[in-house]
Every structure is written in C-alpha cells, then in structure tokens.
Coordinates of C-alpha atoms (C1' of nucleotides) in Angstrom, one line a residue:
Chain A
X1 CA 0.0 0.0 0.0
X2 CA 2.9 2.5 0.4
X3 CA 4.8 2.3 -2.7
X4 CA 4.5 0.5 -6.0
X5 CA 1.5 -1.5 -7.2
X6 CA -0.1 0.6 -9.4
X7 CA -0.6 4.3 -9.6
X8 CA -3.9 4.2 -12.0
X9 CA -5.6 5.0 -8.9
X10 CA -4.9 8.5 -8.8
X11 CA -6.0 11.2 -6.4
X12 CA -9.3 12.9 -7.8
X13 CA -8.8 16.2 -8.2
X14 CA -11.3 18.4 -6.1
X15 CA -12.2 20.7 -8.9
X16 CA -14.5 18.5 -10.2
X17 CA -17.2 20.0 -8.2
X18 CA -20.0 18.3 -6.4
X19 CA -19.9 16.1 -3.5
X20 CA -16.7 14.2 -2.8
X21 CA -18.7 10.7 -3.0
X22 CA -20.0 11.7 -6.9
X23 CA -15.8 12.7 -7.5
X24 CA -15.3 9.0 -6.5
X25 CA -18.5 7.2 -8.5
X26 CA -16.7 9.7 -11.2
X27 CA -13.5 8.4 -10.9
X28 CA -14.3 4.8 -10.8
X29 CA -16.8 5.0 -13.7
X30 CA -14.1 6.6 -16.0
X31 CA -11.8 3.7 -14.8
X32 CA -14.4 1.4 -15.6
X33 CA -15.0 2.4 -18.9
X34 CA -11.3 3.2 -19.4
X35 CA -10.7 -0.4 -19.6
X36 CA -8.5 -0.2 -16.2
X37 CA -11.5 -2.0 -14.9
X38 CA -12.9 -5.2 -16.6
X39 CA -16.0 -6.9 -15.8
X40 CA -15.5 -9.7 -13.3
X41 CA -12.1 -7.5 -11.8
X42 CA -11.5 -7.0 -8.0
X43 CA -11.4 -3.3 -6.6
X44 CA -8.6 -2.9 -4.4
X45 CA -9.3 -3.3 -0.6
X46 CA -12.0 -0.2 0.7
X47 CA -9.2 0.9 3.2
X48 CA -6.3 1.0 0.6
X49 CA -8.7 2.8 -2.1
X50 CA -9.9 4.9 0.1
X51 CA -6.3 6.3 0.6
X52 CA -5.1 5.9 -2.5
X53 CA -8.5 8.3 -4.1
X54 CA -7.8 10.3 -0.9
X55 CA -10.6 10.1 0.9
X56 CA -12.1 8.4 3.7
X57 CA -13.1 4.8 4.0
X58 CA -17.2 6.2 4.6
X59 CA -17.2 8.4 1.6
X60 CA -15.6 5.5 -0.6
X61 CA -17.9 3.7 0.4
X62 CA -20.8 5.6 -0.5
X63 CA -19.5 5.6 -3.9
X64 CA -19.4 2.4 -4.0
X65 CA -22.5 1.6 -2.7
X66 CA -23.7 4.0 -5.5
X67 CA -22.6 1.9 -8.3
X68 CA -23.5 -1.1 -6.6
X69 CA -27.0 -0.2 -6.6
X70 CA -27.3 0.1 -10.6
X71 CA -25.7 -2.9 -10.9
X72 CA -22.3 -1.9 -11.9
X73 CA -20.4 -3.2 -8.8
X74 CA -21.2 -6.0 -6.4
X75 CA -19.3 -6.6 -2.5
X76 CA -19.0 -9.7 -0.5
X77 CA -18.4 -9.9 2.8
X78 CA -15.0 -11.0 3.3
X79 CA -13.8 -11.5 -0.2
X80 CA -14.0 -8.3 -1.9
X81 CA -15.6 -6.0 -4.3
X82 CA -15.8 -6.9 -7.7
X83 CA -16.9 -5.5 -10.9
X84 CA -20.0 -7.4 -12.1
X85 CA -19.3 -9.7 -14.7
X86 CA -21.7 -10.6 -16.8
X87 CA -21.3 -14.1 -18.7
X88 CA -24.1 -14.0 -20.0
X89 CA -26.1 -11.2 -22.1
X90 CA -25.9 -8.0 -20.7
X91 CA -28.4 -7.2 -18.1
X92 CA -29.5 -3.9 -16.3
X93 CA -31.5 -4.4 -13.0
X94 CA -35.2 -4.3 -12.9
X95 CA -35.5 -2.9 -9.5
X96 CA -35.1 1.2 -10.8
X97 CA -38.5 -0.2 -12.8
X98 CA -40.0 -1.7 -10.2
X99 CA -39.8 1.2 -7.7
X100 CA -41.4 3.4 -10.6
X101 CA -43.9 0.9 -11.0
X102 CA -45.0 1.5 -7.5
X103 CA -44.4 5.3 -7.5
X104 CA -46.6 5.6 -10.5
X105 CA -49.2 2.8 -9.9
X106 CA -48.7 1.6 -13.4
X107 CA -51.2 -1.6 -14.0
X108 CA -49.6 -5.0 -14.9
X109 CA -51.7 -4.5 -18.5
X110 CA -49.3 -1.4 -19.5
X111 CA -46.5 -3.8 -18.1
X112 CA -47.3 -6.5 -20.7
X113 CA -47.9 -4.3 -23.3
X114 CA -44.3 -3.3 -23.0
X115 CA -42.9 -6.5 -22.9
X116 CA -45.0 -7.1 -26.6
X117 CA -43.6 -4.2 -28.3
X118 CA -40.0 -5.5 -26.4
X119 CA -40.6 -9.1 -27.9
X120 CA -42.1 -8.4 -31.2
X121 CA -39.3 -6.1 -32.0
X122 CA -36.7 -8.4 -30.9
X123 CA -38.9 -11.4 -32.7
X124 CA -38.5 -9.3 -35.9
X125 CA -35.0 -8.4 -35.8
X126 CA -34.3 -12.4 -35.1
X127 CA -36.2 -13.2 -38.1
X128 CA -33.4 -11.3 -40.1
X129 CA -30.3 -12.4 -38.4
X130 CA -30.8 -15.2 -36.6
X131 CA -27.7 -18.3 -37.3
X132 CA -28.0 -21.3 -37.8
X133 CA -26.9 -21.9 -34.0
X134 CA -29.2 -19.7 -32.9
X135 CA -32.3 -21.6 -35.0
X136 CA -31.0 -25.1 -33.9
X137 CA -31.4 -24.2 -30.0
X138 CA -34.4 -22.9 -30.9
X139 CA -36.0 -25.8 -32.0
X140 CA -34.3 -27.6 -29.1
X141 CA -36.3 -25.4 -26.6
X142 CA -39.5 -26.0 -28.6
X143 CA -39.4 -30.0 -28.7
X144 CA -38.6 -29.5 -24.9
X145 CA -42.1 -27.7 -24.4
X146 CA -43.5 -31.1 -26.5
X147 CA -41.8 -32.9 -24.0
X148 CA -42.7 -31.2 -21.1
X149 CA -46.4 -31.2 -21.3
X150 CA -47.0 -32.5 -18.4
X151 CA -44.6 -30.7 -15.9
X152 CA -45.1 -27.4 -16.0
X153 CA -42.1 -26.0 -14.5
X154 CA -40.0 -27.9 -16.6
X155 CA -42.2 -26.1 -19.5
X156 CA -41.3 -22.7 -18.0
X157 CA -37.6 -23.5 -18.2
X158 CA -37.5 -24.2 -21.9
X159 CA -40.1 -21.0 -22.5
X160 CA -38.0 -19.0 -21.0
X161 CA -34.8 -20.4 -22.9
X162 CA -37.0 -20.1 -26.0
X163 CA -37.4 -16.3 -25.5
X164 CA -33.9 -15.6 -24.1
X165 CA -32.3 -17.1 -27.4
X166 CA -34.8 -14.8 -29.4
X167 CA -33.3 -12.1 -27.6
X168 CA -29.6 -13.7 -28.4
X169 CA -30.3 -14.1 -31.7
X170 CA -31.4 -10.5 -32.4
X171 CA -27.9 -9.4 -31.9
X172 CA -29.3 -6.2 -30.6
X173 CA -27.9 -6.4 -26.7
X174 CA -29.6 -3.5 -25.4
X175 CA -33.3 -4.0 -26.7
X176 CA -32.3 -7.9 -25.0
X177 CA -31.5 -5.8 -21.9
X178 CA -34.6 -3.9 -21.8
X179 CA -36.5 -7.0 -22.6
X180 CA -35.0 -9.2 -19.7
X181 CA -35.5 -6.1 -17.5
X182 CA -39.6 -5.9 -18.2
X183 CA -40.5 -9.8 -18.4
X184 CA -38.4 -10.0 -15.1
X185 CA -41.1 -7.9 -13.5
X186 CA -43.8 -9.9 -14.7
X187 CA -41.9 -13.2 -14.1
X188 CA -41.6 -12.9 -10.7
X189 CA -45.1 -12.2 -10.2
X190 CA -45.9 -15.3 -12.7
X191 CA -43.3 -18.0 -11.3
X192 CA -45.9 -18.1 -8.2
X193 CA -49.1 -19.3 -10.2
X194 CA -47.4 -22.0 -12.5
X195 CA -48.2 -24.7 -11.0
X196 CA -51.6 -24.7 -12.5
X197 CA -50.8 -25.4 -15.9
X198 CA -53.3 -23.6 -18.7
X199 CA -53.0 -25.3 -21.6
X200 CA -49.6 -25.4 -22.5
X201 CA -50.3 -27.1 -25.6
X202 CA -51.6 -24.8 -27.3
X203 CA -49.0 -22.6 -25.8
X204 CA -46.5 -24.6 -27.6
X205 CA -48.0 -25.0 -30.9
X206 CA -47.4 -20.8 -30.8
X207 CA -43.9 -21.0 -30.1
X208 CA -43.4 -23.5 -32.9
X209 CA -45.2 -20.7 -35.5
X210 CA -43.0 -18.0 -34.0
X211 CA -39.9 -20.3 -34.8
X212 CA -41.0 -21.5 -38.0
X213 CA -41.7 -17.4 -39.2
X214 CA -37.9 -16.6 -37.6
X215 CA -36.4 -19.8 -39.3
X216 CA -38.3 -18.5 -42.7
X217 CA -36.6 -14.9 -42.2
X218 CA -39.9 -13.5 -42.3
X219 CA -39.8 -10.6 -39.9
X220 CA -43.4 -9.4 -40.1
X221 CA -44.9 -12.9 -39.5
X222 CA -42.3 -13.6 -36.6
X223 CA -43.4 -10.0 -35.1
X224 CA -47.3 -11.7 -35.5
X225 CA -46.4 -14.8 -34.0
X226 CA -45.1 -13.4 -31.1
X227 CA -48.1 -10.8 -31.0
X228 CA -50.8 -14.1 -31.1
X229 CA -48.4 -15.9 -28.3
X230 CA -48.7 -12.6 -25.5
X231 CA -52.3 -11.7 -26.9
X232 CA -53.1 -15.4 -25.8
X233 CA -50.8 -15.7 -22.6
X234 CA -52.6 -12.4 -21.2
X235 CA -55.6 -13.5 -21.9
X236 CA -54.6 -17.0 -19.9
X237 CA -53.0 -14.4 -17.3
X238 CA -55.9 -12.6 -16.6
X239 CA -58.2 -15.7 -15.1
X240 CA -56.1 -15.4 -12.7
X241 CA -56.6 -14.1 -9.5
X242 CA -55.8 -10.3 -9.3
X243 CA -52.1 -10.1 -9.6
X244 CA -50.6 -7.3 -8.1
X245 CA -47.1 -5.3 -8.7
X246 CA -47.3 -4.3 -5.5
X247 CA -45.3 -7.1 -3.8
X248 CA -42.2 -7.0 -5.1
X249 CA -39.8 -9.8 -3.5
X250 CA -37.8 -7.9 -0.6
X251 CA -34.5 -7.7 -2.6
X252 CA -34.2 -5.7 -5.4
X253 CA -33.0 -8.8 -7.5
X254 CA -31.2 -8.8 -10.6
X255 CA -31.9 -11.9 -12.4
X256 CA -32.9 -12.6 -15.8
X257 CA -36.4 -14.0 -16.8
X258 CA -38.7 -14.2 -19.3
X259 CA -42.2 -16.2 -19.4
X260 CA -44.5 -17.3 -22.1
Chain B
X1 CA -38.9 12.2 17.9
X2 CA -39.8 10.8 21.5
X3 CA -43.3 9.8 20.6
X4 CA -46.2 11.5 18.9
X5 CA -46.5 12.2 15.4
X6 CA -46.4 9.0 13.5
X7 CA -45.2 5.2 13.9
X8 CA -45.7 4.2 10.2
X9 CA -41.7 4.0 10.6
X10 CA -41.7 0.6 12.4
X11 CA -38.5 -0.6 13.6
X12 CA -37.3 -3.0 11.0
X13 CA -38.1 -6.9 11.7
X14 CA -34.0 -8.6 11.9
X15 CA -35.6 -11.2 10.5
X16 CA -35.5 -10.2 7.0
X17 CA -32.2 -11.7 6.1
X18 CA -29.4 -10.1 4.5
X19 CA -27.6 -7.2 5.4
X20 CA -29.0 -4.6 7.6
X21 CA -28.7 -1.5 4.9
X22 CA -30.7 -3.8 2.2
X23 CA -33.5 -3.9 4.9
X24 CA -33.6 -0.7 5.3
X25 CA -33.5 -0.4 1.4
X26 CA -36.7 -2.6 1.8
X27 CA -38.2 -0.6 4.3
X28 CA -37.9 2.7 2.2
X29 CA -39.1 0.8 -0.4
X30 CA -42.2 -1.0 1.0
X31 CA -43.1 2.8 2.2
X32 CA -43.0 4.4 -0.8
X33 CA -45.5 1.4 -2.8
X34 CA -47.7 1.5 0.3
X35 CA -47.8 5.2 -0.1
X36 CA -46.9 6.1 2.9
X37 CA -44.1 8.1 1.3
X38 CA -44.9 10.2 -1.8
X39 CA -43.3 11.7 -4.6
X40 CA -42.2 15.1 -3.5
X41 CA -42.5 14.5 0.1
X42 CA -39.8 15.1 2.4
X43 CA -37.9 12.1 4.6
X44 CA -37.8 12.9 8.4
X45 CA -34.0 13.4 8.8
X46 CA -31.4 11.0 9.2
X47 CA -30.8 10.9 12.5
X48 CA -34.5 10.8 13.1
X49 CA -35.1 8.4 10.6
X50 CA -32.3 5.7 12.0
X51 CA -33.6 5.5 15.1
X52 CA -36.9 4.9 14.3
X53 CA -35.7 2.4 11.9
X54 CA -33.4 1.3 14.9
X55 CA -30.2 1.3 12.9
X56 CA -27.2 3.7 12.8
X57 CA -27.3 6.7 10.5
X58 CA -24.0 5.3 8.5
X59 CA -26.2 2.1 7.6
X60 CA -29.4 4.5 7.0
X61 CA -27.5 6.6 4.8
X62 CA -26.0 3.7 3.2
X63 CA -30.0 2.8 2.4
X64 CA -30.7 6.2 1.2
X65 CA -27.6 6.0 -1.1
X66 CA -28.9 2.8 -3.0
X67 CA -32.0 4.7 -3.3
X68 CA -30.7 8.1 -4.6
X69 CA -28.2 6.2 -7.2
X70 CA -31.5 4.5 -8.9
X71 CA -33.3 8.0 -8.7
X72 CA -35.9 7.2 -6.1
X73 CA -34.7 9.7 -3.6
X74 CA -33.0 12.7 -3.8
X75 CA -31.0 14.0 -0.8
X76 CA -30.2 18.3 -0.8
X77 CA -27.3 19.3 2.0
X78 CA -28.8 21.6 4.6
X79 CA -32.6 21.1 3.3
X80 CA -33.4 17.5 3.5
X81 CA -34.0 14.0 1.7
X82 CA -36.7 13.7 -0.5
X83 CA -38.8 11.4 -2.8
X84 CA -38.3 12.5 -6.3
X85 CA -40.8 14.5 -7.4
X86 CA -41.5 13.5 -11.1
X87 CA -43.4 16.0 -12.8
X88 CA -43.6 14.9 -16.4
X89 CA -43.8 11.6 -17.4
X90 CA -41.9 9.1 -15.1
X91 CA -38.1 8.3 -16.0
X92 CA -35.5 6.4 -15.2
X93 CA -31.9 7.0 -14.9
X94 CA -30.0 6.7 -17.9
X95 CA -26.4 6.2 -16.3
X96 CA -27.0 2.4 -15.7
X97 CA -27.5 1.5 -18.8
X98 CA -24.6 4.3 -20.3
X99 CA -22.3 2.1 -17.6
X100 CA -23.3 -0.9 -19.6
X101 CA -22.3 0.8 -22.6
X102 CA -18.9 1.0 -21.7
X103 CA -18.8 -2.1 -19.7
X104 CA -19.7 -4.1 -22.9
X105 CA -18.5 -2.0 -25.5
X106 CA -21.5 -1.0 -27.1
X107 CA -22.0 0.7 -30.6
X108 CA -23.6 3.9 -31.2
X109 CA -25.1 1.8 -34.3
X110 CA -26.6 -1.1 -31.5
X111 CA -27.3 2.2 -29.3
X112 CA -29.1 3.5 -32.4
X113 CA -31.6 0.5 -33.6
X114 CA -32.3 -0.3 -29.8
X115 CA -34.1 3.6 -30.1
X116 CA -35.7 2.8 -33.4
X117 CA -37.4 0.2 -32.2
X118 CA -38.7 1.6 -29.6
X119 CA -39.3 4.9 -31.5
X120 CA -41.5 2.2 -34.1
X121 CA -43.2 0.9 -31.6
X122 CA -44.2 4.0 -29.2
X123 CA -45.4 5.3 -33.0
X124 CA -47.3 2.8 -33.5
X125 CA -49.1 2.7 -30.6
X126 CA -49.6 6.5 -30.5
X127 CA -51.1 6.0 -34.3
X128 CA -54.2 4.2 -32.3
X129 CA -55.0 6.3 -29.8
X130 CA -53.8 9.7 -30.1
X131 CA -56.3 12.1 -28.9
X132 CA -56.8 15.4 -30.4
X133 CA -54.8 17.6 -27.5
X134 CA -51.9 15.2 -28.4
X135 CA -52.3 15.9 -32.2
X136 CA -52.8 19.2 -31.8
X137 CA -49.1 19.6 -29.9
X138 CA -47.6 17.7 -32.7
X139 CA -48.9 19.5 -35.6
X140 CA -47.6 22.3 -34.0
X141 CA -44.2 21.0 -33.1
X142 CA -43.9 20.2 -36.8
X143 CA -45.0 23.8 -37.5
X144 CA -42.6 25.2 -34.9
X145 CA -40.3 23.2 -37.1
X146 CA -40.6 24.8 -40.3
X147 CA -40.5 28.0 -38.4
X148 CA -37.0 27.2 -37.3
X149 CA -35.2 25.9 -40.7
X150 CA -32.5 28.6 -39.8
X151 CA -32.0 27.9 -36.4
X152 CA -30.9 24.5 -35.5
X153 CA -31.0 24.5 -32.0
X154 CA -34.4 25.7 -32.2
X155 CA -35.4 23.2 -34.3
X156 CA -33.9 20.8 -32.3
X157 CA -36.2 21.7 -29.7
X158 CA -39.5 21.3 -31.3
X159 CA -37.8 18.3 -32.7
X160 CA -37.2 17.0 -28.9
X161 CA -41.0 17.7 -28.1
X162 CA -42.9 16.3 -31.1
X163 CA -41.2 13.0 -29.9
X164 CA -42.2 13.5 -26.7
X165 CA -45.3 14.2 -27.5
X166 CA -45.6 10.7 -29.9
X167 CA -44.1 8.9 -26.9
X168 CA -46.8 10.5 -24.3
X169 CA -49.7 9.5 -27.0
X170 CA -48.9 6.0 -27.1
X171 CA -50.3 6.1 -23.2
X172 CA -47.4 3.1 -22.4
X173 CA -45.4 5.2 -19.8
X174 CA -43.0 2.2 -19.3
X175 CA -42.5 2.1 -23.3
X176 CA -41.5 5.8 -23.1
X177 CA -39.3 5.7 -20.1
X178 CA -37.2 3.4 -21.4
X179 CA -37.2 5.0 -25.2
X180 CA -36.4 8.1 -22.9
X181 CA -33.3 6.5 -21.4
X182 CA -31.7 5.0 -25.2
X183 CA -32.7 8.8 -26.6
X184 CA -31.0 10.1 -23.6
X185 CA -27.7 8.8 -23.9
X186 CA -27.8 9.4 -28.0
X187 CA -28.6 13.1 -27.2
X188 CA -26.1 14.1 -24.7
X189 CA -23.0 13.2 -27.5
X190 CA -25.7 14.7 -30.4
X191 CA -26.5 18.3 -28.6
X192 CA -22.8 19.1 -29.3
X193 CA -22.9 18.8 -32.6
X194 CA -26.0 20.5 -33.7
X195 CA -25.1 23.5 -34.4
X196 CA -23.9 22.3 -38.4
X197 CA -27.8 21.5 -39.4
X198 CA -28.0 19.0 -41.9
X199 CA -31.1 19.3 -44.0
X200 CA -33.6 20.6 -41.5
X201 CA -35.9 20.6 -44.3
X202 CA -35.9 16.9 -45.2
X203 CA -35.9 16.2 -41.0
X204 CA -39.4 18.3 -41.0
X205 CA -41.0 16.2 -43.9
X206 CA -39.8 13.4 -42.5
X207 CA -41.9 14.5 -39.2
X208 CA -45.4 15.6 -40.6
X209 CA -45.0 12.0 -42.4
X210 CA -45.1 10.7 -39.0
X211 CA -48.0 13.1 -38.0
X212 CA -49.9 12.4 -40.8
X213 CA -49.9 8.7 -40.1
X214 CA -50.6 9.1 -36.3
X215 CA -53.5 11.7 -38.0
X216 CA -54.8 8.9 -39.9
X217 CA -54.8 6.5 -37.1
X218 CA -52.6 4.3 -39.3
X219 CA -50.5 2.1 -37.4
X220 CA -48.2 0.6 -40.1
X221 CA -48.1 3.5 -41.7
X222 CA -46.4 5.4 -38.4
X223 CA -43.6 3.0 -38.1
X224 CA -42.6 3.1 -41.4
X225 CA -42.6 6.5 -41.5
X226 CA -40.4 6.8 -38.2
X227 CA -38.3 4.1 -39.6
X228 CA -37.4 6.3 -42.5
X229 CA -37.2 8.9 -40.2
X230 CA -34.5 7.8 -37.9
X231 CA -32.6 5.9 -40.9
X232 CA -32.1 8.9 -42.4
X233 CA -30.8 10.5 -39.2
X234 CA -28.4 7.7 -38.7
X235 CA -27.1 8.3 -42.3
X236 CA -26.6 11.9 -41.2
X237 CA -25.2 11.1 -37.9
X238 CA -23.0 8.6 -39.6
X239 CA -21.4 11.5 -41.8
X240 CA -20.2 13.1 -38.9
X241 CA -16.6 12.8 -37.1
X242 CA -16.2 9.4 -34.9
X243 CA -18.9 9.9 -32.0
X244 CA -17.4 7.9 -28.7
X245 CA -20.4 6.9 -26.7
X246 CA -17.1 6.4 -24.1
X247 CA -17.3 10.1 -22.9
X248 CA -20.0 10.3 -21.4
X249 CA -20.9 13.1 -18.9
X250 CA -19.0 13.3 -15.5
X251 CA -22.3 13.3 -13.7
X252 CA -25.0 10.5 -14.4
X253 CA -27.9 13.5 -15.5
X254 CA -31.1 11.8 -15.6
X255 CA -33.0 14.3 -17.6
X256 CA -34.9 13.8 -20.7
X257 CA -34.0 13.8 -24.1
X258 CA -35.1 12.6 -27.5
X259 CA -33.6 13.9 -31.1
X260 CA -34.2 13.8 -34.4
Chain C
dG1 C1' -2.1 -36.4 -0.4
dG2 C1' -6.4 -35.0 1.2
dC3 C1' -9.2 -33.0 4.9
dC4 C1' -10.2 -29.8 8.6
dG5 C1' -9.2 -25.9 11.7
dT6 C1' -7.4 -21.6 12.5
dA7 C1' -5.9 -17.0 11.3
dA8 C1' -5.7 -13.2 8.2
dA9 C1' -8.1 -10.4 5.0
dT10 C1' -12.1 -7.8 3.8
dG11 C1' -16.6 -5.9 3.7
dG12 C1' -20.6 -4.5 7.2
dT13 C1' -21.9 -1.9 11.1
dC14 C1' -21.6 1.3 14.7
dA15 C1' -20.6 5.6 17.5
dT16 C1' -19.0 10.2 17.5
dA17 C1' -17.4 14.4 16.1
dC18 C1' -17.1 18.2 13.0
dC19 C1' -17.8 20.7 8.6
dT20 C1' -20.7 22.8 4.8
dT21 C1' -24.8 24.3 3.1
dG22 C1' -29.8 26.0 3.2
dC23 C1' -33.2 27.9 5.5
dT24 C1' -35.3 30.7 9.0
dT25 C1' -35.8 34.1 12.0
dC26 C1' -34.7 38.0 14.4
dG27 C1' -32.8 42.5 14.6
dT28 C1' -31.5 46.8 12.7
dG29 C1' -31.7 50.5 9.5
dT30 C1' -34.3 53.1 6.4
Chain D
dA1 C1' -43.9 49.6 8.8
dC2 C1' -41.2 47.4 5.5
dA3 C1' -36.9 45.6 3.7
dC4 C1' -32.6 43.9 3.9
dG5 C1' -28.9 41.5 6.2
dA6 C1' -26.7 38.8 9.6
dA7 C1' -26.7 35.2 12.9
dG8 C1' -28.4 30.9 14.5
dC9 C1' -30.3 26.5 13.7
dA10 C1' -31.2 22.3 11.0
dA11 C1' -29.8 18.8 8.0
dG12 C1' -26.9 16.4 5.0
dG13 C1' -21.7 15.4 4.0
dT14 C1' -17.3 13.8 5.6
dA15 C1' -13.8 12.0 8.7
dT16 C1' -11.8 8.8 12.4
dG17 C1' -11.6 4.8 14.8
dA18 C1' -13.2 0.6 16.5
dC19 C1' -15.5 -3.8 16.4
dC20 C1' -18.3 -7.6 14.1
dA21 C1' -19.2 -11.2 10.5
dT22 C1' -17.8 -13.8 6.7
dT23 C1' -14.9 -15.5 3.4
dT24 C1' -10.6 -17.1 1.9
dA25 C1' -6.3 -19.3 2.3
dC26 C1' -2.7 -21.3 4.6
dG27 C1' -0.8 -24.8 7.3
dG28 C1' -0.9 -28.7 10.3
dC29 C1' -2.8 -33.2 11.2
dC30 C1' -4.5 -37.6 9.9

DNA sequence: GGCCGTAAATGGTCATACCTTGCTTCGTGT
DNA sequence: ACACGAAGCAAGGTATGACCATTTACGGCC
C-alpha cells in the first residue's frame, strides 16, 4: 500500500465540483469504462482505495454503494468487491422499474404491453439475423415444451430459454436488456401461479409458429407470431386471481427471466 | 422524535435476512409502494429516521444511497432528503445502462436501432390512440419546425418535443421511459454537434409523415414512416466525425431527451 | 495427499465528532 | 412599517476509529 502496485488510482482532483462521494463514482466510472476496470475484476481493498483516491473509508464507500445499486459493482463480505461480470447477455437491473412501478401505480396491463412491443421487436430483428446456431437451439427449446407437457415447471424453463435465445439471436444487446428487465417484472409475479398449468399445448403449438416465421426470415410474420403468443398468454394471465405489482420480492434482485 | 407524530416508521423486523442496509432499502421501499411516502415528500431526517428504523445513520445513509443512485430519492445538503418528485412523465436514470455501454462496448449503431425500435413501436401505438390535444401539440411541433429551418437548436427543440409528445400519446409510460433512457444517452454526444444543421428541411418532412400517419390512425403507416425517419438520421449522424459513446458526462444527468 | 481448523483479509456496522450548506428568524436600519 | 442583512439552527456530507461477520487461504494433522 505504500509504494508500487499501481498508480492508476490517482487522487481525484477536487475541482470537479459536487460532493466528494460523486468525485469517486466519477473516478471509478471513467476507470471502468477506461478499460482499467474489466467486468468480473477486483477493486482494491476499501481501506487501501480509500487512501489511495484520498478520501475516507465512509465516503468511498458511499461511492461504491452508489454503483453497486445500478448494478455496476457488487461486494461480499470477506472477499472483496468486484466489478459485475456478466457471462451472460448484458443485463440492467429491474428494481429502478419496479420502484417506478409502485411510485406511478402503473397496471400490470401497460407492463405486458411493453414487454409485446419488447418481444415483437426483438422477434422481428431475429427473423433477419438469426444463425443457424441460434435456429438449432431454438427448435431444441420447442421440442422440450412437447416434451414437457406434463410438468409445467420444466415447461417454464424451456419458455423461458426459448425467449432468451430470441433475444440472443437479435444481436441487438440493449433492446435484449430492456427486454429481460420488463419480463423480469412480470416473471416474478408469474413464477408463483405456475403450478396450474393452462393449456400449455396450445402454448406450444405458438412457439413453434413464431420459430417457424424466424427460421423463414420472415420478420413481419415472426413479429405476428409473437403478437398471437402474448395476446393469448394475457388473456390465460388474466383468469387469474388479481395479480398485483405491488409485492415486489424484498431484494431488489437482478436476475434474468422471461415467461411465455 | 420521542413519541407522537407517526409510527408508520416501524422498527425494521431482523428477520429479513441479508444485510442490515438492504432492509432498510426494503423498508424505504415497502413505504413508498404503500404510499406512505410520496413523490415530492420530504424524509424525516437521518438521524431521526435511524432511530426509528433502529439502525445507525451510517447504515441509513447507506440505504438512502442505493436509493438516490436509482433516482428514487433525492437527498439536498442543509434542506433535506426527498422522494423525487416526477413532474412529467416518469423516468428512469439513464447512467445504468450508459455504464453498460462501456462495460460491454457497445455501438452507437446497437445504441441506435435499440431507439428505433422503440421509436416504431411507441409510434405505433400512438397512431391508435392519439387524442386530439396530443395531435394538436404535434402539428404544432412540426409547425414550430418549419419556423426554425434557420436555427438549428431551435429546431432541435421542437424536434425533442414532437417525440415527446408521440411517446406521451402512445399512453405506455413504461415504453416511453425506457425509449427516454436510449434517446438520452444518444442526445447528450448529439447536442454538441448541432449547431452544423443538416437538411432541416428533409428532417421536418420526415416528421409531418409521422404526423400524418398518427392523424390517420394508421399504425403501419407510423412505423414506417419513423423508420425512415430515424434511418435517415443515422445516415446523417453517420457523416459526422467518430462519435465515442465512451465520454459520457461526468455526472450520471437523468434528464430527458429525444432527437431527431 | 487430502481434509479440517485456525488465522488473516475484507466488507458491514456502529458511535462520534465536526464541517458545509440551506433555511429561518430576528434584529436593525431606512 | 417594511426591507434587507446577519446570525443561529437544522440537516446532510465527511472523517476517524473501533469492532463484528464472513470468506478465503494457509498450514498442520490424519
């Protein structure tokens, strides 16, 4: 910590006005996206950064805390801080939305909707680029819903794999971002009610036309497939007793999910 | 403090696992959905607030932080912490998703059809239920326009608003906030460079296209016509020097944006 | 050589003090 | 009586130091 190491870290310079805990979410963003920082990297220890950005261990920490809370950073106790590292698709957290959702009382109906627009855009641009890869898992996922008629959890995995390599395939990363970031919402609301499974046929049967129309490179009739498929699984939805947004899970989590 | 006033701050249950700054996260949080805690209403002040929440005011304030960074809350030195008060249409914070950017290396191009889409789709929507207030701002928008053919960063302004005005149309506030976030991030490296127009006239056919579909309550129509729109933009953008979606902004500015 | 325990490393929390900034109010001067 | 200004108070921002909880890693023991 005296000497050598590394001497990227340097001392922010106070002009930058604002509060001293923005300087340090500045600093540490433009290492970030400097490249000084990769994704899945360790941050120094809090008591060495802290000295080394010149400040104290609090205000670090508050920077920190800052980035951690958009998803940019993530601590454990005892091992470190790290910078997220995504192996997967790049994903933003859905808890920002959520916390709208609440402030604005938005209705699960305008939630759907925008997961429909999400998913028939991404449908259409999949229908142009999707590979050969891409159309092979595809299928996969679909023969697993065949297969999995009669357990519908193990339906909802392969739905949601179904979607998710849409998404891949549309080679459009933030649209797929958005996208995971809405159906989320909706997901964890759904994952509760599976158990009673609603025709998953027929549910299905859609998924093999919206694969069929991306496999044809037909945009418009993959952006129609995946319009019938929501239009049907809201309809489905709504029997349901009244689902509410309101109870979020506790923790603002951060996984990925997407539902019929 | 002592007693009176109101006990809706109940000391938070240990039993929510985790750490002790994520309850209090959920605390905030559960306060705000049940509406105990409004938009524009002020929080009672830390030290207050931590003992009622029976923590200390470093762990409060590490609660309050999580909130702030996602744009929930909004804390002022010497006046107090507040719930943000969103007076237009809700947002959300764009700097997640411009950390993304630079996490992942992202293209302005990616950057770019992620907004067309969502442009597309928020027109098409706003082609089939427009009312006539909303068509009223956006003819004149695309007057204002015409008005401004010498002045670019007037233009850009009417420009700015006619979109804002499709996105607040298509009555999907979660569509728009999120087409308000992409738009945002394309803005902030466009404003610089608007002072050489390029073809304002073309730009201002190109939007009373898009109003003349919306007029028509012509769905198809709409996107196509804000397809061609925002393709021809991109060709103009294109023609520009190398634009680095790298440098963005020190500060992670939340506000609104949306350009040609 | 593999397994388990202990110790060091590291983030999480707490208590306290002091500074900086807005806001408010009271006093003075016009 | 009104207006302006200065002082005091309130509230968030920062700093210091200590201690707790967990994870990791090293080393000894079987």
């Amino acid at each position: 910590m005296t000497s050598a190491n590394v001497d990227m870290f340097k001392t922010l310079d106070p002009e930058h006005a604002g509060t001293t805990s923005e300087g340090v979410v500045t600093q540490l963003r433009e290492m970030i996206h400097r490249g000084e920082l990769r994704p899945g990297d360790r941050l120094p220890p809090e008591r060495d950064l802290a000295k080394l950005l010149g400040v104290s261990r609090p205000t670090l920490r508050a920077g920190i805390r800052s980035l951690a809370a958009v998803g940019v950073l993530q601590s454990r106790q005892g091992a470190g801080t790290f910078v997220v590292k995504s192996d997967g698709p790049p994903s933003l957290d859905s808890s920002p939305l959520r916390l709208m959702a609440s402030l604005h009382g938005f209705t699960s109906a305008e939630m759907f909707e925008a997961r429909m627009s999400l998913e028939m855009a991404v449908a259409g641009l999949a229908a142009e680029r999707a590979t050969g890869d891409h159309m092979a898992t595809m299928a996969e996922e679909v023969a697993g819903m065949y297969a999995s008629l009669g357990d519908p959890e193990q339906f909802l995995v392969h739905d949601v794999r179904f979607h998710q390599t849409i998404a891949a395939s549309s080679g459009n990363r933030i649209l797929t971002a958005l996208m995971n970031m809405v159906a989320t919402i909706l997901f964890e609301t759904r994952i509760k009610t599976v158990k009673r499974a609603t025709d998953l046929k027929e549910s299905a049967e859609m998924h093999r036309h919206i694969y069929r129309a991306i496999r044809e490179h037909n945009p418009e009739a993959a952006r129609e497939a995946m319009h019938d498929h929501l239009i049907r699984a809201k309809m489905a939805w709504d029997l349901e007793e009244p689902h509410d947004l309101e109870h979020a899970p506790p923790n603002g989590s951060n996984g990925n999910g997407a539902s019929s």
